[in-house]
Amino acid sequence: MTRKKKSDVQPEVHAMPDAPRTSGREASFPIVGIGASAGGLAAFETFFRQMPAETDSGMAFVLVQHLAPAHTSLLVELVQRYTSMHVTEIEDGMVVERNNIYIIPPNADLSIFHGRLQLMPPSAPKRIPLPIDSFFRSLAQEKEDDAIVIVLSGAGSDGTLGVRAVKEAGGMVMVQAPGSAEYDSMPQSALATGLVDYVLPPEEMPAQLLAYVQHAGTSLQSDTDPLPKEVDDALQKVLLQLRTHLGHDFTDYKPSTIRRRIERRMVVNQLDTLDAYARYLQQTPQEVAILFRELLIGVTRFFRDTEAFAALKEHVIPHLFDGKSAGEAVRVWVPGCSTGEEAYSLAMLLRDYATQQRAEIKVQVFATDIDPGAIETARAASYPANIAADVPPEYLGRYFTQEEQSYRVQKSIRDMVVFAEQDLIMDPPFSHMDLISCRNLLIYLNADLQKKLLPLFHYALNTNAYLFLGNSETVGEFTDLFTPSQRKWKIYQSKAAVTPYRLISVLHPSLPGANRVQGVPGGEARLAEPRGSLRTIMEQNLLTHYTPPSVLINDAGEVLFVHGSTGGYLEPASGEVNLNIVRMARPGIRVELSTAVHKAVTQKEVVDIEGLQVQVNAQLQTVNLHVRPATAPAAPGLYLVVFDALPTVASTPAKRSTHTKATGPDPQIATLERELRAKDEYLSSHMEELTTANEELQSANEELQSTNEEMDTSREELQSVNEELSTVNTELSRKIEELSQANGDMNNLLAGTDVGTVFIDRELRIQRYTPAATAIVNLIPTDIGRPIAHLATNLMHYETLLQDARHVFDTLQPKEIEVQTDDERWYLMRILPYRTQENAIDGVVITFVNITALRAVQELLRVSQLTEQAHAFAESIVDTVREPLLVLDADLRVISVNDAFTDTFKVNRDESVGTMLYELGNGQWNIPTLHTLLDELLPQRTTIRDYEVTHTFEHIGPRVMLLNARELRLVDGQQRMILLAIDDVTERPDKRGAI
């Protein structure tokens, strides 16, 4: 059996409502709620531009966007530009009509009730505004399976809880593809629920929406009418696919629930017949998983139905701690826990009470569910930020940690709750529970299944413990198991006195007595066996008319089943009802019956006693008594007692007639003698048994003494083992602290060295990386476990990273190469085998060491070497030239002069090198025409020839010079120099004036 959950206004649900449709749904057309936040305007425009203008969609659209409270919205005018439908801002009480678009005004919450839009002030102005969730939930209650919601671009998680409510009601959910959204937080949060029907970009949504609405009339049959045979056969095939693929049988769920869920999937997949859907399931295994999730929709929230939780907190939780001493535990079971909100809510209430009372009592909450995905979500304990609307502020601050877009239940609460997968009927139940919270699960199961679960819950509870049901559920006929504690909130207490055979027959119908009709002994019982064949009718008549009265008992003599009229031999004893056959036996057969039953039980043989007489209706009835072990293989420890009556003897007065001569023994004396012999035999048998029992008790006493000594020894050994375990635990704790410290040191070391490191396993999947590696390989935390081949790198001219990594893993030969990234940084890349402590090769390690500075130094050294060689070569040339030469740098600082220059102008070489040209020789070269040459002409041309300069020098007098200048660039153009050659033409007038 699998478990099913409800949605309504109660927690912990995995199903859709079975309640009748609300009469308030005047409008029969679908209403589409569209929620958006940041980036929503562009999505609105795209959506309505693609909605065919000439089509009567038959739908109404309600747009709910996050708007600034203090600013007038222009959304109506903007949306009206790209649709032919009428667009209006919502006014309080406005009636919704088809083919209209309604837009929420700023600073308001929106609901719908009986076809009218209701505006309300924001419910929690100091909290995060959640208008989308608020409207989606209202729409789900109003339209049920006609509700359609769309989540578009937006930041945050508003709309996620509303999506759950709509899916619970049987509606449809469509979400914008995150890749097409300007802000994908809202779409991603909705997708994380696993309840989305379509994921599309806005331009594709209208066509799919129209197709969905056209198919939305698909129906298998009304909930009350039986299905046609061909439809029922197809339905069985669908259920068979679920059991074959997932191992869960939904046969015992309410048919209406199953039908509506399957109908919804048929509409989503646009299939018109159930037979077509059954074939689709066979061909599409993933649809089986989707249908399973649809049937197990875990629609729940924290502290759902706050008044019920308040009643639980006030009237139940204090009693759970009553009578508990330090070290004992309060045990709670939440079957059908869904994604864990109900279990965590109870844990918080219990923790709160224990803290207030300073009770040193452990709290254990066991939460189970059949859905493994829901259990994983519950264990993660991370919920969207919009749970702030459901969780009381004091609990939100005390028991939750706020993360980026979510709240996470704190560890102190998580440690109180144990989550586990469990099939509620097939798997063993928990026991010794103080509280079971199972709200809105039973209403989705048929009556037979409910009759199995309630006794199971009673078995799991301690006496006077509590059962917390949903507001639409009761304990039904099991008033002998439970008594109401808080009737309004469906809180019950378990009773102590329960008829054991009734409970066993309910839990295990296959046991003997499970199908018997309850009644007082002597009454006529009917076998719960279907009638039909002639053979059955004949056998039943033979049993009724020709089989002697019989009773089925167990080895304790308790009556389990009665056949025929046994009132002449058995009658209930006065006082408390007791079904022991010996106590019920009439005088005359009681002693013999006790002896026969005892002998049959102890010796496992047939016992026959003949000629017993019992007083029946003023007549002595002679009866033969037979007691024999039951021969059915499924009935060990059961015995059949048969009363075989002989012809009736008329009763006569006890005294004899004085006229009758005693010719034979007195019958009464014979009867007394027979009874005396039976008593003697009975007493002898009991004396033998008593002697045997004494011997067994003596032997058992000696064994117990020996066991006591062994237990004392074992207790000492256990104490020693406990001390050793305590020591080991302390050592392990210290090791964990050291490991944690070492792990922190290692992480800081890897981060501090600025060495990019990527660890790859033997399948070439990423296992770990350091922050510095993200500059070379585009890595994010979710890339852990992905193949390295799926990732892009920032390396230039290097495309063989994957091949090189595989080659190193295969050959164990390290590889080292210098690589350059797109931003012109250089790295020394090493690929090494990853060796475990056992010296096994378990992957490779790729490291990237930044050598950009080293490369720059190497380049400078190379340039410097080239420059020095060129400089030496140039100086040798310069010194051989007979004309005065100067070599200047870009700043006109003297780099070199030749001997002709120093001789001609009477300057010192060492004093000249490194001096600015215009400061050379005490400023003698600060010549205006030279400024013109070097500052104006040379930057425009790379060569100047025969530029005449006339100047009077201090030591050599007036000179007329022809200057030749050329710009020089050395290796790679990294240094600019000027070569200045001077031709003294003072004594050669014919050379002057030539530029």
PDB file of C-alpha atoms in Angstrom, residues 167 172 196-198 208 211-216 218 238 261-274 276-281 283-292 294:
ATOM      1  CA  LYS A 167      -1.216  21.597  -7.990  1.00  0.00           C
ATOM      2  CA  MET A 172      -2.016  23.589 -14.111  1.00  0.00           C
ATOM      3  CA  VAL A 196       5.559  22.343 -12.947  1.00  0.00           C
ATOM      4  CA  ASP A 197       3.674  21.095 -16.017  1.00  0.00           C
ATOM      5  CA  TYR A 198       5.287  23.269 -18.729  1.00  0.00           C
ATOM      6  CA  GLN A 208       0.387  25.713 -25.297  1.00  0.00           C
ATOM      7  CA  ALA A 211      -4.153  23.720 -26.462  1.00  0.00           C
ATOM      8  CA  TYR A 212      -4.360  22.842 -22.774  1.00  0.00           C
ATOM      9  CA  VAL A 213      -7.690  24.607 -22.284  1.00  0.00           C
ATOM     10  CA  GLN A 214      -9.164  22.887 -25.344  1.00  0.00           C
ATOM     11  CA  HIS A 215      -8.319  19.466 -23.870  1.00  0.00           C
ATOM     12  CA  ALA A 216      -9.325  20.366 -20.325  1.00  0.00           C
ATOM     13  CA  THR A 218     -11.328  15.235 -20.642  1.00  0.00           C
ATOM     14  CA  VAL A 238      -2.182   2.524 -15.578  1.00  0.00           C
ATOM     15  CA  ARG A 261      -5.014  12.987 -11.180  1.00  0.00           C
ATOM     16  CA  ILE A 262      -4.878  10.807 -14.296  1.00  0.00           C
ATOM     17  CA  GLU A 263      -7.283  13.124 -16.128  1.00  0.00           C
ATOM     18  CA  ARG A 264      -4.977  16.057 -15.375  1.00  0.00           C
ATOM     19  CA  ARG A 265      -1.968  14.225 -16.835  1.00  0.00           C
ATOM     20  CA  MET A 266      -4.033  13.286 -19.916  1.00  0.00           C
ATOM     21  CA  VAL A 267      -4.860  16.957 -20.434  1.00  0.00           C
ATOM     22  CA  VAL A 268      -1.236  18.038 -19.979  1.00  0.00           C
ATOM     23  CA  ASN A 269      -0.112  15.455 -22.545  1.00  0.00           C
ATOM     24  CA  GLN A 270      -3.144  16.183 -24.776  1.00  0.00           C
ATOM     25  CA  LEU A 271      -4.379  12.599 -24.839  1.00  0.00           C
ATOM     26  CA  ASP A 272      -8.104  12.012 -25.249  1.00  0.00           C
ATOM     27  CA  THR A 273      -8.539   8.422 -24.027  1.00  0.00           C
ATOM     28  CA  LEU A 274      -7.323   6.505 -21.012  1.00  0.00           C
ATOM     29  CA  ALA A 276      -3.941   6.114 -25.125  1.00  0.00           C
ATOM     30  CA  TYR A 277      -2.518   7.332 -21.834  1.00  0.00           C
ATOM     31  CA  ALA A 278      -1.843   3.752 -20.709  1.00  0.00           C
ATOM     32  CA  ARG A 279       0.138   3.169 -23.933  1.00  0.00           C
ATOM     33  CA  TYR A 280       1.934   6.478 -23.408  1.00  0.00           C
ATOM     34  CA  LEU A 281       3.020   5.321 -19.948  1.00  0.00           C
ATOM     35  CA  GLN A 283       6.440   4.114 -23.985  1.00  0.00           C
ATOM     36  CA  THR A 284       7.501   6.955 -21.661  1.00  0.00           C
ATOM     37  CA  PRO A 285       8.910   5.717 -18.337  1.00  0.00           C
ATOM     38  CA  GLN A 286       9.538   9.269 -17.126  1.00  0.00           C
ATOM     39  CA  GLU A 287       5.786   9.911 -17.267  1.00  0.00           C
ATOM     40  CA  VAL A 288       5.320   7.139 -14.700  1.00  0.00           C
ATOM     41  CA  ALA A 289       7.526   9.076 -12.276  1.00  0.00           C
ATOM     42  CA  ILE A 290       5.627  12.295 -13.017  1.00  0.00           C
ATOM     43  CA  LEU A 291       2.257  10.621 -12.395  1.00  0.00           C
ATOM     44  CA  PHE A 292       3.631   9.184  -9.149  1.00  0.00           C
ATOM     45  CA  GLU A 294       1.183  14.006  -9.051  1.00  0.00           C
TER      46      GLU A 294
END
